Short mmCIF file of C-alpha atoms and ligand atoms in Angstrom, two decimals:
data_model
loop_
_atom_site.label_atom_id
_atom_site.label_comp_id
_atom_site.label_asym_id
_atom_site.label_seq_id
_atom_site.Cartn_x
_atom_site.Cartn_y
_atom_site.Cartn_z
CA MET A 12 0.00 0.00 0.00
CA SER A 13 1.37 3.39 -0.98
CA ASP A 14 2.49 5.63 1.83
CA ASN A 15 2.36 8.52 -0.62
CA LEU A 16 5.75 9.94 0.33
CA ASP A 17 6.85 9.38 -3.22
CA ASN A 18 5.11 9.50 -6.55
CA PRO A 19 6.84 7.73 -9.45
CA LYS A 20 6.10 10.70 -11.70
CA ARG A 21 7.11 13.44 -9.26
CA GLY A 22 9.73 11.82 -7.00
CA ILE A 23 9.88 12.28 -3.24
CA ASN A 24 7.16 14.62 -2.02
CA LYS A 25 8.94 16.97 0.38
CA LYS A 26 5.65 18.43 1.63
CA GLN A 27 4.46 15.00 2.71
CA VAL A 28 7.81 14.17 4.31
CA ALA A 29 7.52 17.45 6.25
CA ARG A 30 3.92 16.65 7.19
CA LYS A 31 4.94 13.25 8.57
CA ALA A 32 7.70 14.92 10.57
CA PHE A 33 5.29 17.54 11.96
CA VAL A 34 2.56 15.12 12.94
CA ILE A 35 4.95 12.62 14.54
CA THR A 36 6.58 15.51 16.43
CA GLY A 37 3.06 16.33 17.61
CA PHE A 38 2.86 12.84 19.09
CA LEU A 39 6.26 13.19 20.77
CA LEU A 40 4.97 16.40 22.42
CA LEU A 41 1.91 14.67 23.89
CA PRO A 42 3.43 14.49 27.42
CA VAL A 43 3.73 18.28 27.27
CA VAL A 44 0.33 19.12 25.79
CA LEU A 45 -1.92 16.39 27.23
CA ASN A 46 -3.58 18.77 29.72
CA TYR A 47 -4.53 21.16 26.92
CA LEU A 48 -6.36 18.43 25.01
CA SER A 49 -8.14 16.87 27.96
CA PRO A 50 -11.89 16.15 27.96
CA TYR A 51 -11.73 15.46 31.70
CA LEU A 52 -10.16 18.84 32.53
CA ILE A 53 -12.94 20.67 30.65
CA ILE A 54 -15.50 18.90 32.85
CA ALA A 55 -13.49 19.57 36.01
CA GLY A 56 -13.05 23.22 35.01
CA ALA A 57 -16.77 23.62 34.26
CA ALA A 58 -17.61 22.22 37.71
CA GLN A 59 -15.53 25.02 39.24
CA ALA A 60 -16.65 27.67 36.71
CA ILE A 61 -13.10 27.94 35.28
CA LEU A 62 -12.50 28.21 31.54
CA ASN A 63 -9.20 26.35 31.28
CA GLY A 64 -6.62 25.56 28.59
CA SER A 65 -8.41 22.55 27.14
CA ALA A 66 -11.69 24.45 26.73
CA ILE A 67 -9.85 27.34 25.02
CA VAL A 68 -7.91 25.00 22.71
CA PHE A 69 -11.08 23.16 21.68
CA LEU A 70 -12.77 26.48 20.91
CA ILE A 71 -9.75 27.37 18.73
CA PHE A 72 -10.10 23.98 16.99
CA PHE A 73 -13.68 24.80 16.04
CA LEU A 74 -12.89 28.33 14.85
CA SER A 75 -9.88 27.16 12.82
CA SER A 76 -11.89 24.40 11.15
CA LEU A 77 -14.23 27.05 9.74
CA VAL A 78 -11.26 28.13 7.59
CA ILE A 79 -8.82 25.21 7.27
CA GLY A 80 -11.01 22.21 8.04
CA ARG A 81 -9.24 19.37 9.86
CA TYR A 82 -5.74 20.61 9.05
CA TRP A 83 -4.85 20.17 12.74
CA CYS A 84 -5.63 16.43 12.46
CA GLY A 85 -3.48 15.94 9.39
CA TRP A 86 -0.48 18.03 10.34
CA MET A 87 -0.15 18.49 14.09
CA CYS A 88 -2.36 16.25 16.20
CA PRO A 89 -0.54 13.93 18.65
CA GLY A 90 -3.27 11.29 18.22
CA GLY A 91 -2.98 11.55 14.44
CA GLY A 92 0.81 11.30 14.60
CA PHE A 93 0.57 8.17 16.71
CA GLY A 94 -2.10 6.89 14.32
CA GLU A 95 0.33 7.16 11.42
CA ILE A 96 3.02 5.35 13.42
CA CYS A 97 0.46 2.60 14.07
CA THR A 98 -0.27 2.47 10.32
CA SER A 99 3.21 1.04 9.78
CA VAL A 100 2.12 -1.89 11.97
CA GLN A 101 -1.51 -2.13 10.86
CA PRO A 102 -1.96 -0.64 7.36
CA LYS A 103 -5.44 -2.00 6.62
CA PRO A 104 -8.00 0.70 5.72
CA ALA A 105 -10.41 1.67 8.49
CA LYS A 106 -14.09 1.40 7.57
CA ASP A 107 -15.67 4.70 6.63
CA GLY A 108 -19.43 5.23 7.00
CA TRP A 109 -21.84 4.85 9.91
CA LEU A 110 -19.10 3.74 12.34
CA ASN A 111 -17.87 7.35 12.30
CA ALA A 112 -21.00 8.18 14.31
CA ILE A 113 -19.55 6.34 17.33
CA LYS A 114 -17.48 9.39 18.27
CA TYR A 115 -20.61 11.56 18.35
CA ILE A 116 -23.03 9.15 20.03
CA PHE A 117 -20.76 7.61 22.64
CA VAL A 118 -18.17 10.35 23.15
CA PHE A 119 -19.16 13.87 22.11
CA ILE A 120 -22.85 14.02 23.11
CA PRO A 121 -22.47 12.42 26.58
CA TRP A 122 -19.36 14.52 27.26
CA MET A 123 -21.02 17.80 26.19
CA THR A 124 -24.08 16.92 28.27
CA VAL A 125 -21.96 16.45 31.39
CA ILE A 126 -20.09 19.73 30.75
CA LEU A 127 -23.37 21.62 30.33
CA ILE A 128 -24.84 20.14 33.51
CA PHE A 129 -21.76 21.11 35.56
CA LEU A 130 -21.65 24.54 33.95
CA VAL A 131 -25.30 25.25 34.74
CA MET A 132 -24.80 24.04 38.32
CA ALA A 133 -21.74 26.33 38.63
CA GLY A 134 -23.65 29.31 37.20
CA GLY A 135 -21.48 29.60 34.07
CA TYR A 136 -17.81 30.43 33.69
CA SER A 137 -16.56 33.05 36.14
CA SER A 138 -12.80 32.98 35.47
CA VAL A 139 -10.19 32.03 32.87
CA ASP A 140 -6.99 30.15 33.74
CA PHE A 141 -5.19 28.52 30.83
CA PHE A 142 -2.86 26.48 33.06
CA TRP A 143 -5.49 25.39 35.57
CA ASN A 144 -5.70 21.81 36.76
CA PRO A 145 -7.71 20.28 39.62
CA GLY A 146 -4.67 19.96 41.90
CA LYS A 147 -3.69 23.62 41.56
CA VAL A 148 -4.07 25.87 44.58
CA PRO A 149 -3.59 29.66 44.70
CA GLY A 150 0.11 30.54 44.81
CA ASP A 151 1.26 27.39 43.00
CA PRO A 152 3.80 28.01 40.20
CA ILE A 153 2.46 27.62 36.66
CA GLN A 154 2.83 24.02 35.54
CA ILE A 155 3.22 23.99 31.75
CA ILE A 156 4.22 20.36 31.18
CA SER A 157 1.34 17.92 31.58
CA VAL A 158 2.92 14.57 32.43
CA VAL A 159 4.93 15.08 35.62
CA GLU A 160 3.12 13.23 38.43
CA PRO A 161 2.94 9.41 38.66
CA TYR A 162 -0.85 9.47 38.12
CA SER A 163 -0.43 11.56 34.95
CA TYR A 164 1.81 8.80 33.54
CA ILE A 165 -1.10 6.41 34.08
CA VAL A 166 -3.41 8.78 32.19
CA TYR A 167 -0.84 9.23 29.41
CA TYR A 168 -0.25 5.52 28.87
CA SER A 169 -3.99 4.81 29.09
CA VAL A 170 -4.65 7.30 26.28
CA VAL A 171 -1.77 6.06 24.12
CA GLY A 172 -2.65 2.42 24.82
CA GLY A 173 -6.30 2.97 23.93
CA ILE A 174 -5.39 4.66 20.64
CA PHE A 175 -2.91 1.86 19.86
CA ILE A 176 -5.45 -0.93 20.47
CA LEU A 177 -8.15 0.79 18.40
CA ASN A 178 -5.80 1.45 15.49
CA LEU A 179 -4.45 -2.09 15.60
CA ALA A 180 -7.93 -3.61 15.68
CA ALA A 181 -9.71 -1.35 13.18
CA GLY A 182 -7.01 0.02 10.85
CA LYS A 183 -5.52 3.29 9.64
CA ARG A 184 -6.24 6.20 11.99
CA ALA A 185 -9.25 4.30 13.38
CA PHE A 186 -9.08 6.41 16.53
CA CYS A 187 -9.53 9.56 14.39
CA HIS A 188 -12.63 7.99 12.82
CA TYR A 189 -14.38 6.45 15.82
CA GLY A 190 -12.95 7.59 19.14
CA CYS A 191 -11.46 11.06 18.96
CA TRP A 192 -13.06 13.60 21.31
CA MET A 193 -11.38 16.48 19.45
CA ALA A 194 -12.69 15.52 16.00
CA PRO A 195 -16.36 16.59 16.43
CA PHE A 196 -15.29 20.22 16.97
CA LEU A 197 -13.36 20.05 13.71
CA THR A 198 -15.93 18.11 11.68
CA LEU A 199 -18.59 20.66 12.64
CA GLY A 200 -16.55 23.58 11.31
CA THR A 201 -15.58 21.57 8.22
CA LYS A 202 -19.21 20.80 7.46
CA ILE A 203 -20.18 24.46 7.80
CA LYS A 204 -17.45 25.67 5.42
CA ASN A 205 -18.16 22.90 2.90
CA VAL A 206 -21.86 23.77 2.80
CA LEU A 207 -21.48 27.57 2.71
CA LYS A 208 -18.46 27.46 0.36
CA TYR A 209 -16.91 30.75 1.39
CA PRO A 210 -13.14 30.89 0.68
CA SER A 211 -11.56 28.14 2.77
CA TYR A 212 -8.92 25.44 2.45
CA HIS A 213 -10.18 22.33 0.64
CA ILE A 214 -9.35 19.81 -2.09
CA GLU A 215 -10.87 20.07 -5.55
CA ALA A 216 -10.65 17.84 -8.59
CA ASP A 217 -10.48 18.43 -12.29
CA THR A 218 -12.33 15.21 -13.03
CA SER A 219 -11.55 15.41 -16.76
CA LEU A 220 -7.97 14.42 -15.83
CA CYS A 221 -8.90 11.47 -13.61
CA LYS A 222 -7.77 8.03 -14.87
CA HIS A 223 -9.61 6.22 -12.05
CA CYS A 224 -6.40 4.54 -10.93
CA LYS A 225 -7.43 4.91 -7.24
CA LYS A 226 -3.93 5.74 -6.07
CA CYS A 227 -5.61 8.51 -4.05
CA ASN A 228 -7.65 5.87 -2.22
CA ASP A 229 -4.51 3.89 -1.36
CA ALA A 230 -2.76 7.03 -0.12
CA CYS A 231 -5.63 8.41 1.94
CA GLN A 232 -4.69 8.49 5.62
CA MET A 233 -8.41 8.29 6.47
CA SER A 234 -9.21 5.40 4.12
CA LEU A 235 -11.71 7.49 2.14
CA ASP A 236 -12.94 6.50 -1.31
CA VAL A 237 -11.41 9.67 -2.72
CA GLU A 238 -11.79 8.62 -6.35
CA ARG A 239 -15.55 8.16 -5.97
CA ILE A 240 -16.05 11.26 -3.84
CA VAL A 241 -14.26 13.66 -6.18
CA ASN A 242 -15.83 12.20 -9.31
CA GLU A 243 -19.26 12.69 -7.74
CA LYS A 244 -18.73 16.02 -6.00
CA GLN A 245 -15.68 17.63 -7.66
CA PHE A 246 -14.22 18.20 -4.21
CA VAL A 247 -13.54 16.15 -1.09
CA ASP A 248 -16.73 16.86 0.82
CA SER A 249 -16.20 14.26 3.58
CA VAL A 250 -15.83 15.72 7.08
CA GLU A 251 -13.46 12.80 7.73
CA CYS A 252 -10.90 14.42 5.41
CA ILE A 253 -8.00 15.70 7.51
CA MET A 254 -6.46 17.91 4.79
CA CYS A 255 -3.23 15.92 4.87
CA GLY A 256 -2.76 16.27 1.11
CA SER A 257 -1.61 12.66 0.72
CA CYS A 258 -4.08 12.10 -2.10
CA VAL A 259 -2.86 15.20 -3.94
CA ALA A 260 0.73 13.97 -3.65
CA ALA A 261 -0.16 10.47 -4.85
CA CYS A 262 -2.30 11.44 -7.84
CA PRO A 263 -0.23 10.86 -11.01
CA THR A 264 -2.41 13.02 -13.26
CA GLY A 265 -2.69 16.24 -11.26
CA THR A 266 -6.45 15.76 -10.92
CA LEU A 267 -6.44 16.86 -7.29
CA LYS A 268 -5.30 20.17 -5.86
CA THR A 269 -5.59 22.08 -2.62
CA THR A 270 -7.17 25.49 -3.00
CA TRP A 271 -8.79 28.29 -1.02
CA ARG A 272 -11.26 29.41 -3.67
CA TRP A 273 -14.17 27.38 -4.97
CA HIS A 274 -14.15 26.63 -8.68
CA LEU A 275 -17.14 24.30 -9.00
CA LYS A 276 -18.96 25.00 -12.22
CA LYS A 277 -22.23 23.42 -11.22
CA GLU A 278 -22.35 22.52 -7.59
CA GLU A 279 -22.20 18.79 -6.88
CA GLU A 280 -23.22 17.84 -10.38
CA PRO A 281 -21.62 14.52 -11.34
CA GLY A 282 -19.11 14.89 -14.14
CA ALA A 283 -19.29 18.69 -14.22
CA ASP A 284 -16.01 20.33 -15.13
CA ILE A 285 -14.09 22.79 -13.03
CA VAL A 286 -13.12 26.18 -14.32
CA ARG A 287 -9.43 26.60 -13.45
CA GLU A 288 -7.84 29.90 -12.58
S1 SF4 B 6 -7.93 11.43 -8.63
FE1 SF4 B 6 -5.84 10.92 -9.35
S2 SF4 B 6 -5.15 9.23 -8.03
FE2 SF4 B 6 -7.37 9.40 -7.78
S3 SF4 B 6 -8.23 7.96 -9.26
FE3 SF4 B 6 -8.16 9.95 -10.31
S4 SF4 B 6 -6.18 9.95 -11.37
FE4 SF4 B 6 -6.06 8.27 -9.86
S1 SF4 B 7 -8.94 12.82 1.08
FE1 SF4 B 7 -6.78 13.43 0.75
S2 SF4 B 7 -6.44 15.15 2.15
FE2 SF4 B 7 -8.33 14.11 2.82
S3 SF4 B 7 -7.67 12.63 4.37
FE3 SF4 B 7 -7.68 11.54 2.41
S4 SF4 B 7 -5.57 11.76 1.63
FE4 SF4 B 7 -5.82 13.28 3.27
#
């Protein structure tokens, strides 16, 4: 299965090599940033009416996805970086489709419900503390690094172990598809920008160039049926797309390209051509 770092017609793709380096570095930084990506700390902060680092970061995720979709997932996310390391052990495609709903039904909705309940009970947010954690008392020095205490190692290895097991069992970036608590913030913004089609980062296709070789499908880090999607829609409209650009790098005909502007001639009409700049 192609790992899309090289394309026989274009040679080594430096952008994809850089992307791999970025996203794996993101994983290596997980012990530092874990507390800023924590669903538990948002609940604990809400219970004490404190808007903490995780809540602020997740708000930034949503706002950024209105412009660049799931770029975070493809280029920086620690979970995504570990997912791509796991892909070298378990390269089978993860199933796309209704299983993606697991992260909304069993993760996002219950989690949001608990946050809202605690927030209502606390009377709303009354303070902001980016570096807050439940063990912090007034006068404590700011603790920037997340994994320092013995219990935080348990949390860290539980998270990494859970991602590893899911990816091993279900395939490429399965955690991103089914279990990620960050993803719903990013899929929501991606959906909004894809429907409204204001200038935003996305992938379009000049379907007249497509040879239906499906190299894009093989390269897709999210196991999407890119060939079918772009030939039906002229752009990658799936909210599971993480804007990694692997499909663009793998396509031998230049059918796919990343762009900010929308060029669709007739929206979502199968086989319609794209007017190029
Ligand atoms: S978009 Fe490119 S890689 Fe995908 S099927 Fe068409 S020609 Fe092949
Ligand atoms: S469709 Fe392309 S950009 Fe989107 S996840 Fe798949 S390979 Fe990455």
